[in-house]
Structure formats: C-alpha cells, structure tokens
C-alpha cells in the first residue's frame, strides 16, 4: 500500500499582498481556534465526511493502517497561529493515521518567527520550514505589500537553526514590481549566502482580480504596476536563477524548485507523480487516484459545516482516462527527470513515438524509449511547450 501525504490549509494572513488572489483572509486572531478545531474534526472524521459526499477512499486514505509520511501545513500564513493550535492538528493526524512522518513542513513568514514558536514547532515535529522570503530588497517587499523586510529574514533564520530546524526552504519571486536584474541577482546571492537547503523560484503571475492585476488593467500608480518587469525580462531572471543556483550547488529538480542533494520536497513530489493525498481545511484539494475533490473556500462556511458534522466538500470530480493522461504530462513534466513515457504508453495503450519525434527534432523535448523530459533551456516556457506536446499527442489540450 502506498504512503499518503496530508495537506492542511490555513487561509489567514496579516495583510493581503498586492499580487495575491489566493482565498485567504485577514481576520481577527479569535477566528484561529475554531478553525483549528474544525481542521482536527475533519481529520478525525474524514472517512465518514467523505463517504457522505460520494468519495470512494482508497485504503491508504481510509483506514488506520493507512500510512501518512508527509504533512504540509500551508496557507495563507500558518505561522501566525499559536503553536498549540498547530500541535493539535498534528496530534489529530497521529491519532487518526499510522504516521511514519518523513517530512513535516510548515509555511512561515519571516516576521512571524520568534524563538518560542520555533522551539515549539521543532518539538512538535516540524522539521522543514518553507519560508516566504520572496525578495531581499525592501523596496520590492514594500511595493508588493509584504509584511516583512530584509532584516526579518536575517533575524529569523538563526532562530530556526538554533531551534534545530535542519531543513529550510526559501521562496523567491521573479518579476516583482521594481525588480531589476541587479536587484534579482542580489536577492539570489543573499538567499544562497544564508544556506537554505531548498529554494523555490516562482515567476510572478498577475491575476486580474488582485489589486496589482486591476492596476495593470485600469492604470494607476499605487501598486507600481508600471514598474513590473516584462515577460522577456522575467524569463531572463529565471535563466539567471538557473545558472546562479547551479553554481552554488543547488540541483534543479522541478520547474520551480532547487535543492541540496537529498532535500528535494517529498510532499510536493506526490502531486507531480499523481500519488494520493488528502487535503484538509478551507479550499483544500485532495486526490485519491480516481477522484479529485475540493473543500469550499470560505473559511467561515467551512468551520460552520464541520461544526454541524457536515462535509465541507464542494466539488467531486471523477478523473477520466483522458484527464489522467493529460495530468501525467502536465504534472509529470514539471520534474526535470521527466515522465516514464514507456509506462504511460503501456498503461494507456497508446504509442507516442511518431507524435513526439517532431517536437524532439525541434529541440522542444528530449526522449528515449523510457523517459520524456523538457530540456533545461525550455523550462522558462514550459507551459507553452507542454500545451504543444499535448496537442501533438492528442490528449485534449
Ligand atoms: S502571505 Fe501569501 S497567501 Fe497571504 S496574502 Fe501574501 S501572497 Fe497571499
């Protein structure tokens, strides 16, 4: 039986970043405890709640013998929560599943870290902190509406290390307003110098419904939309990151992720390999292998449903053969190691050789009989390449 990952969503933030359109809210701290209570109840009663909405759970998600090996508490800003609430969530997981935890991650924003919290996180089993650093340039952090500043990162990292956290990941964003090649190189250099085990680089995506997105569409100066780097410049930033991180000893293993050897994220790998995972909390998504389902986004409605003993699931979709095949490409090709094209051909009864040959000849993909992958130089335009590939293999793009 496979091992399962559990994702817990904490949809609360201190402020709303200008580029963000996640379903997160700025709420009073009084809302945290009822939310954590609902999360614990959803964990304990997940089997009954999911069966009530027609989800067929595979054994690894349904029974006490199901082994959970990775946990990821993300958001939002889960590090805002009092540690005892996070501890309750992990305790509920340990009571409900046979946990053999190999990777337990907490997303944290630098300004929320203090020595007491860091010690509590380490003691309750969080061995990996995913840090929302985003940039080391105050002007960029301020323009993006972030709460922290460069000095908060320098203050927080030693606190985490002193608490015994051995696995730290930094997030950086390429394409923030006011970012230049020089400032981007500075952020990369400062990040590397602090020695995190893992670095994620996200390309700025402007959501039209975010405040920054609206300013791009409607004009204005408040959120510095006019100082956004162009797409071409962002692609250059990405290539600069690839070169700098490789030179610093970080191996790229996924479109957005680099790690020191052995520190690749086990939890996120489950998403790309289409392994089962259970999502808990408002807006959390889950996958059983055959179905995908999602909880309602609104945190208050989520808490109310669970408090009444009802499921908070809003959508349940059966994954058809076509969808599964498309996912194999879209998710699997995010990894630098690519996908097992031989296995996929056998499993789906299709032959891809002829269809892929043209793209390979054009340098868009690399392949042999067993594996298909994107060349490192095409990763900054991976979406376009994957869409082209899906057209070529005719799986519905
Ligand atoms: S901290 Fe993250 S989730 Fe919260 S508003 Fe900023 S970008 Fe969005």
mmCIF file of N, CA, C and O in Angstrom, residues 295-340:
data_model
loop_
_atom_site.group_PDB
_atom_site.id
_atom_site.type_symbol
_atom_site.label_atom_id
_atom_site.label_comp_id
_atom_site.label_asym_id
_atom_site.label_seq_id
_atom_site.Cartn_x
_atom_site.Cartn_y
_atom_site.Cartn_z
ATOM 1 N N UNK A 295 -12.609 21.247 -0.948
ATOM 2 C CA UNK A 295 -13.455 21.868 0.074
ATOM 3 C C UNK A 295 -13.833 23.287 -0.327
ATOM 4 O O UNK A 295 -13.126 23.930 -1.105
ATOM 5 N N UNK A 296 -14.907 23.774 0.251
ATOM 6 C CA UNK A 296 -15.298 25.162 -0.012
ATOM 7 C C UNK A 296 -14.217 26.117 0.493
ATOM 8 O O UNK A 296 -13.520 25.810 1.476
ATOM 9 N N UNK A 297 -14.096 27.247 -0.198
ATOM 10 C CA UNK A 297 -13.024 28.191 0.108
ATOM 11 C C UNK A 297 -13.294 29.054 1.333
ATOM 12 O O UNK A 297 -12.379 29.405 2.063
ATOM 13 N N UNK A 298 -14.536 29.404 1.517
ATOM 14 C CA UNK A 298 -14.842 30.367 2.569
ATOM 15 C C UNK A 298 -14.596 29.744 3.956
ATOM 16 O O UNK A 298 -15.224 28.746 4.320
ATOM 17 N N UNK A 299 -13.678 30.362 4.708
ATOM 18 C CA UNK A 299 -13.255 29.752 5.977
ATOM 19 C C UNK A 299 -14.415 29.659 6.968
ATOM 20 O O UNK A 299 -14.567 28.655 7.673
ATOM 21 N N UNK A 300 -15.258 30.710 7.021
ATOM 22 C CA UNK A 300 -16.372 30.703 7.985
ATOM 23 C C UNK A 300 -17.377 29.607 7.610
ATOM 24 O O UNK A 300 -17.879 28.876 8.483
ATOM 25 N N UNK A 301 -17.649 29.461 6.314
ATOM 26 C CA UNK A 301 -18.600 28.432 5.866
ATOM 27 C C UNK A 301 -18.018 27.036 6.111
ATOM 28 O O UNK A 301 -18.740 26.098 6.469
ATOM 29 N N UNK A 302 -16.711 26.917 5.947
ATOM 30 C CA UNK A 302 -16.033 25.640 6.211
ATOM 31 C C UNK A 302 -16.197 25.255 7.688
ATOM 32 O O UNK A 302 -16.610 24.143 8.015
ATOM 33 N N UNK A 303 -15.903 26.213 8.566
ATOM 34 C CA UNK A 303 -15.991 25.935 10.010
ATOM 35 C C UNK A 303 -17.442 25.584 10.386
ATOM 36 O O UNK A 303 -17.684 24.632 11.138
ATOM 37 N N UNK A 304 -18.395 26.317 9.808
ATOM 38 C CA UNK A 304 -19.812 26.065 10.145
ATOM 39 C C UNK A 304 -20.228 24.665 9.702
ATOM 40 O O UNK A 304 -20.898 23.945 10.452
ATOM 41 N N UNK A 305 -19.804 24.256 8.500
ATOM 42 C CA UNK A 305 -20.198 22.931 8.004
ATOM 43 C C UNK A 305 -19.646 21.833 8.904
ATOM 44 O O UNK A 305 -20.372 20.929 9.332
ATOM 45 N N UNK A 306 -18.352 21.937 9.218
ATOM 46 C CA UNK A 306 -17.728 20.881 10.031
ATOM 47 C C UNK A 306 -18.338 20.859 11.435
ATOM 48 O O UNK A 306 -18.592 19.787 12.008
ATOM 49 N N UNK A 307 -18.626 22.046 11.989
ATOM 50 C CA UNK A 307 -19.217 22.108 13.333
ATOM 51 C C UNK A 307 -20.580 21.422 13.375
ATOM 52 O O UNK A 307 -21.000 20.895 14.401
ATOM 53 N N UNK A 308 -21.256 21.399 12.235
ATOM 54 C CA UNK A 308 -22.570 20.719 12.185
ATOM 55 C C UNK A 308 -22.436 19.245 11.817
ATOM 56 O O UNK A 308 -23.431 18.560 11.574
ATOM 57 N N UNK A 309 -21.198 18.792 11.703
ATOM 58 C CA UNK A 309 -20.981 17.374 11.369
ATOM 59 C C UNK A 309 -21.185 17.090 9.896
ATOM 60 O O UNK A 309 -21.392 15.945 9.486
ATOM 61 N N UNK A 310 -21.157 18.172 9.069
ATOM 62 C CA UNK A 310 -21.369 18.011 7.630
ATOM 63 C C UNK A 310 -20.020 18.072 6.907
ATOM 64 O O UNK A 310 -19.076 18.679 7.406
ATOM 65 N N UNK A 311 -20.012 17.521 5.702
ATOM 66 C CA UNK A 311 -18.804 17.630 4.886
ATOM 67 C C UNK A 311 -18.667 19.057 4.346
ATOM 68 O O UNK A 311 -19.665 19.720 4.077
ATOM 69 N N UNK A 312 -17.430 19.518 4.187
ATOM 70 C CA UNK A 312 -17.194 20.843 3.589
ATOM 71 C C UNK A 312 -16.811 20.716 2.117
ATOM 72 O O UNK A 312 -16.402 21.685 1.486
ATOM 73 N N UNK A 313 -16.955 19.496 1.582
ATOM 74 C CA UNK A 313 -16.571 19.291 0.179
ATOM 75 C C UNK A 313 -17.561 20.002 -0.741
ATOM 76 O O UNK A 313 -18.773 19.902 -0.570
ATOM 77 N N UNK A 314 -17.015 20.728 -1.725
ATOM 78 C CA UNK A 314 -17.867 21.493 -2.635
ATOM 79 C C UNK A 314 -17.937 20.825 -4.012
ATOM 80 O O UNK A 314 -18.964 20.851 -4.663
ATOM 81 N N UNK A 315 -16.818 20.249 -4.448
ATOM 82 C CA UNK A 315 -16.815 19.597 -5.767
ATOM 83 C C UNK A 315 -16.128 18.232 -5.662
ATOM 84 O O UNK A 315 -15.146 18.069 -4.940
ATOM 85 N N UNK A 316 -16.686 17.257 -6.390
ATOM 86 C CA UNK A 316 -16.057 15.931 -6.510
ATOM 87 C C UNK A 316 -16.023 15.599 -8.000
ATOM 88 O O UNK A 316 -17.064 15.614 -8.657
ATOM 89 N N UNK A 317 -14.846 15.367 -8.539
ATOM 90 C CA UNK A 317 -14.734 15.047 -9.964
ATOM 91 C C UNK A 317 -14.081 13.692 -10.137
ATOM 92 O O UNK A 317 -13.075 13.395 -9.492
ATOM 93 N N UNK A 318 -14.685 12.904 -11.012
ATOM 94 C CA UNK A 318 -14.048 11.633 -11.365
ATOM 95 C C UNK A 318 -13.010 11.908 -12.441
ATOM 96 O O UNK A 318 -13.279 12.642 -13.387
ATOM 97 N N UNK A 319 -11.836 11.354 -12.251
ATOM 98 C CA UNK A 319 -10.763 11.586 -13.220
ATOM 99 C C UNK A 319 -10.920 10.585 -14.359
ATOM 100 O O UNK A 319 -10.762 9.381 -14.171
ATOM 101 N N UNK A 320 -11.276 11.090 -15.529
ATOM 102 C CA UNK A 320 -11.449 10.204 -16.685
ATOM 103 C C UNK A 320 -10.074 9.790 -17.214
ATOM 104 O O UNK A 320 -9.048 10.374 -16.831
ATOM 105 N N UNK A 321 -10.099 8.838 -18.123
ATOM 106 C CA UNK A 321 -8.838 8.370 -18.713
ATOM 107 C C UNK A 321 -8.124 9.522 -19.418
ATOM 108 O O UNK A 321 -6.915 9.685 -19.297
ATOM 109 N N UNK A 322 -8.888 10.355 -20.137
ATOM 110 C CA UNK A 322 -8.279 11.486 -20.851
ATOM 111 C C UNK A 322 -7.664 12.475 -19.862
ATOM 112 O O UNK A 322 -6.558 12.980 -20.061
ATOM 113 N N UNK A 323 -8.408 12.739 -18.791
ATOM 114 C CA UNK A 323 -7.885 13.679 -17.788
ATOM 115 C C UNK A 323 -6.609 13.128 -17.160
ATOM 116 O O UNK A 323 -5.629 13.853 -16.947
ATOM 117 N N UNK A 324 -6.635 11.828 -16.871
ATOM 118 C CA UNK A 324 -5.477 11.216 -16.207
ATOM 119 C C UNK A 324 -4.244 11.314 -17.108
ATOM 120 O O UNK A 324 -3.149 11.653 -16.659
ATOM 121 N N UNK A 325 -4.469 11.068 -18.399
ATOM 122 C CA UNK A 325 -3.350 11.112 -19.343
ATOM 123 C C UNK A 325 -2.795 12.537 -19.441
ATOM 124 O O UNK A 325 -1.586 12.760 -19.428
ATOM 125 N N UNK A 326 -3.705 13.507 -19.490
ATOM 126 C CA UNK A 326 -3.268 14.903 -19.559
ATOM 127 C C UNK A 326 -2.472 15.278 -18.299
ATOM 128 O O UNK A 326 -1.436 15.948 -18.375
ATOM 129 N N UNK A 327 -2.956 14.797 -17.161
ATOM 130 C CA UNK A 327 -2.243 15.082 -15.903
ATOM 131 C C UNK A 327 -0.845 14.455 -15.892
ATOM 132 O O UNK A 327 0.097 15.042 -15.374
ATOM 133 N N UNK A 328 -0.754 13.244 -16.462
ATOM 134 C CA UNK A 328 0.560 12.586 -16.495
ATOM 135 C C UNK A 328 1.584 13.509 -17.149
ATOM 136 O O UNK A 328 2.712 13.635 -16.685
ATOM 137 N N UNK A 329 1.163 14.171 -18.243
ATOM 138 C CA UNK A 329 2.079 15.064 -18.955
ATOM 139 C C UNK A 329 2.255 16.374 -18.198
ATOM 140 O O UNK A 329 3.375 16.813 -17.943
ATOM 141 N N UNK A 330 1.128 17.005 -17.855
ATOM 142 C CA UNK A 330 1.196 18.348 -17.288
ATOM 143 C C UNK A 330 1.909 18.371 -15.944
ATOM 144 O O UNK A 330 2.729 19.252 -15.664
ATOM 145 N N UNK A 331 1.604 17.388 -15.113
ATOM 146 C CA UNK A 331 2.224 17.364 -13.783
ATOM 147 C C UNK A 331 3.617 16.737 -13.850
ATOM 148 O O UNK A 331 4.576 17.262 -13.293
ATOM 149 N N UNK A 332 3.703 15.608 -14.564
ATOM 150 C CA UNK A 332 4.961 14.864 -14.580
ATOM 151 C C UNK A 332 6.103 15.632 -15.224
ATOM 152 O O UNK A 332 7.249 15.573 -14.762
ATOM 153 N N UNK A 333 5.777 16.387 -16.281
ATOM 154 C CA UNK A 333 6.852 17.085 -16.995
ATOM 155 C C UNK A 333 7.378 18.301 -16.240
ATOM 156 O O UNK A 333 8.332 18.935 -16.662
ATOM 157 N N UNK A 334 6.761 18.626 -15.131
ATOM 158 C CA UNK A 334 7.323 19.682 -14.282
ATOM 159 C C UNK A 334 8.663 19.234 -13.700
ATOM 160 O O UNK A 334 9.501 20.051 -13.340
ATOM 161 N N UNK A 335 8.824 17.931 -13.568
ATOM 162 C CA UNK A 335 10.063 17.421 -12.971
ATOM 163 C C UNK A 335 11.161 17.308 -14.014
ATOM 164 O O UNK A 335 10.890 16.880 -15.136
ATOM 165 N N UNK A 336 12.372 17.637 -13.625
ATOM 166 C CA UNK A 336 13.452 17.563 -14.608
ATOM 167 C C UNK A 336 13.727 16.137 -15.063
ATOM 168 O O UNK A 336 14.197 15.908 -16.165
ATOM 169 N N UNK A 337 13.427 15.176 -14.185
ATOM 170 C CA UNK A 337 13.663 13.785 -14.584
ATOM 171 C C UNK A 337 12.622 13.341 -15.619
ATOM 172 O O UNK A 337 12.741 12.271 -16.211
ATOM 173 N N UNK A 338 11.571 14.151 -15.824
ATOM 174 C CA UNK A 338 10.579 13.848 -16.847
ATOM 175 C C UNK A 338 9.607 12.765 -16.426
ATOM 176 O O UNK A 338 9.431 12.486 -15.238
ATOM 177 N N UNK A 339 8.982 12.149 -17.422
ATOM 178 C CA UNK A 339 7.975 11.127 -17.131
ATOM 179 C C UNK A 339 8.377 9.804 -17.778
ATOM 180 O O UNK A 339 9.136 9.779 -18.746
ATOM 181 N N UNK A 340 7.811 8.739 -17.222
ATOM 182 C CA UNK A 340 8.104 7.409 -17.782
ATOM 183 C C UNK A 340 7.191 7.189 -18.970
ATOM 184 O O UNK A 340 6.110 6.622 -18.829
#
